[in-house]
CSV table of C-alpha atoms and ligand atoms in Angstrom, one decimal:
chain,number,residue,atom,x,y,z
A,1,UNK,CA,-5.7,-10.5,0.4
A,2,UNK,CA,-6.3,-7.0,1.6
A,3,UNK,CA,-3.7,-4.4,2.2
A,4,UNK,CA,-3.3,-2.6,5.5
A,5,UNK,CA,-1.5,0.7,5.8
A,6,UNK,CA,-0.1,2.1,9.0
A,7,UNK,CA,-0.1,5.8,8.4
A,8,UNK,CA,1.5,6.4,11.7
A,9,UNK,CA,4.4,4.8,9.9
A,10,UNK,CA,4.4,6.4,6.5
A,11,UNK,CA,7.2,9.1,5.8
A,12,UNK,CA,6.1,9.9,2.3
A,13,UNK,CA,8.9,7.8,0.4
A,14,UNK,CA,6.6,7.7,-2.7
A,15,UNK,CA,7.2,4.1,-3.4
A,16,UNK,CA,4.0,2.7,-3.3
A,17,UNK,CA,2.4,4.5,-5.5
A,18,UNK,CA,4.8,4.3,-8.1
A,19,UNK,CA,5.2,0.3,-7.9
A,20,UNK,CA,1.1,-0.1,-7.0
A,21,UNK,CA,-0.6,2.9,-8.5
A,22,UNK,CA,-3.9,1.2,-8.6
A,23,UNK,CA,-3.6,0.5,-4.8
A,24,UNK,CA,-2.3,3.6,-3.7
A,25,UNK,CA,-2.1,7.5,-4.3
A,26,UNK,CA,-0.3,10.3,-2.3
A,27,UNK,CA,-2.6,12.9,-0.3
A,28,UNK,CA,-1.9,16.6,-0.4
A,29,UNK,CA,1.0,16.2,1.6
A,30,UNK,CA,2.9,13.1,-0.4
A,31,UNK,CA,2.0,10.5,2.4
A,32,UNK,CA,0.1,7.3,1.0
A,33,UNK,CA,-3.6,6.8,1.0
A,34,UNK,CA,-5.3,3.6,0.1
A,35,UNK,CA,-7.5,3.1,-2.9
A,36,UNK,CA,-9.0,0.2,-2.5
A,37,UNK,CA,-11.0,-1.2,0.7
A,38,UNK,CA,-11.6,-4.8,1.0
A,39,UNK,CA,-9.8,-7.9,-1.0
A,40,UNK,CA,-7.4,-7.0,-3.3
A,41,UNK,CA,-8.4,-8.4,-7.0
A,42,UNK,CA,-6.2,-11.2,-8.1
A,43,UNK,CA,-4.5,-8.9,-11.3
A,44,UNK,CA,-3.6,-6.5,-8.3
A,45,UNK,CA,-2.0,-8.7,-5.9
A,46,UNK,CA,1.4,-8.8,-7.2
A,47,UNK,CA,1.1,-4.9,-7.1
A,48,UNK,CA,0.3,-5.0,-3.1
A,49,UNK,CA,3.2,-7.6,-2.8
A,50,UNK,CA,5.7,-5.1,-4.5
A,51,UNK,CA,4.3,-2.2,-2.4
A,52,UNK,CA,4.9,-4.1,0.9
A,53,UNK,CA,8.6,-5.3,-0.4
A,54,UNK,CA,9.5,-1.6,-1.2
A,55,UNK,CA,7.9,0.7,1.3
A,56,UNK,CA,11.2,1.3,3.4
A,57,UNK,CA,9.0,2.0,6.5
A,58,UNK,CA,7.4,-1.0,6.8
A,59,UNK,CA,4.1,1.0,7.0
A,60,UNK,CA,2.3,-1.8,4.5
A,61,UNK,CA,1.6,-5.3,4.8
A,62,UNK,CA,-0.9,-7.7,3.4
A,63,UNK,CA,-3.5,-9.9,5.1
A,64,UNK,CA,-4.9,-13.1,4.1
A,65,UNK,CA,-8.8,-13.0,4.0
A,66,UNK,CA,-10.9,-15.6,3.2
A,67,UNK,CA,-11.2,-16.8,-0.1
A,68,UNK,CA,-7.6,-15.3,-0.8
B,101,F3S,FE1,4.7,5.8,2.5
B,101,F3S,FE2,6.1,3.6,2.6
B,101,F3S,FE3,4.3,4.6,0.6
B,101,F3S,S1,6.6,5.4,3.4
B,101,F3S,S2,4.4,6.9,0.7
B,101,F3S,S3,3.9,3.8,2.4
B,101,F3S,S4,6.5,3.6,0.1
């Protein structure tokens, strides 16, 4: 699994880095930045799914990668 963030959709609702602080951080303006490139480690996959579910702008999605 990898996380994809669409910065064009992000409106700075802050929920992603509250529910997934190991995957997201805010930039200087409060918009989301991805902290992780590439496959999401197993122990962070739940955070990734929480972020997807909590972003009201649908700016975050996950894609399956080979090997999960
Ligand atoms: Fe942006 Fe959604 Fe996070 S709007 S700050 S990606 S919760």
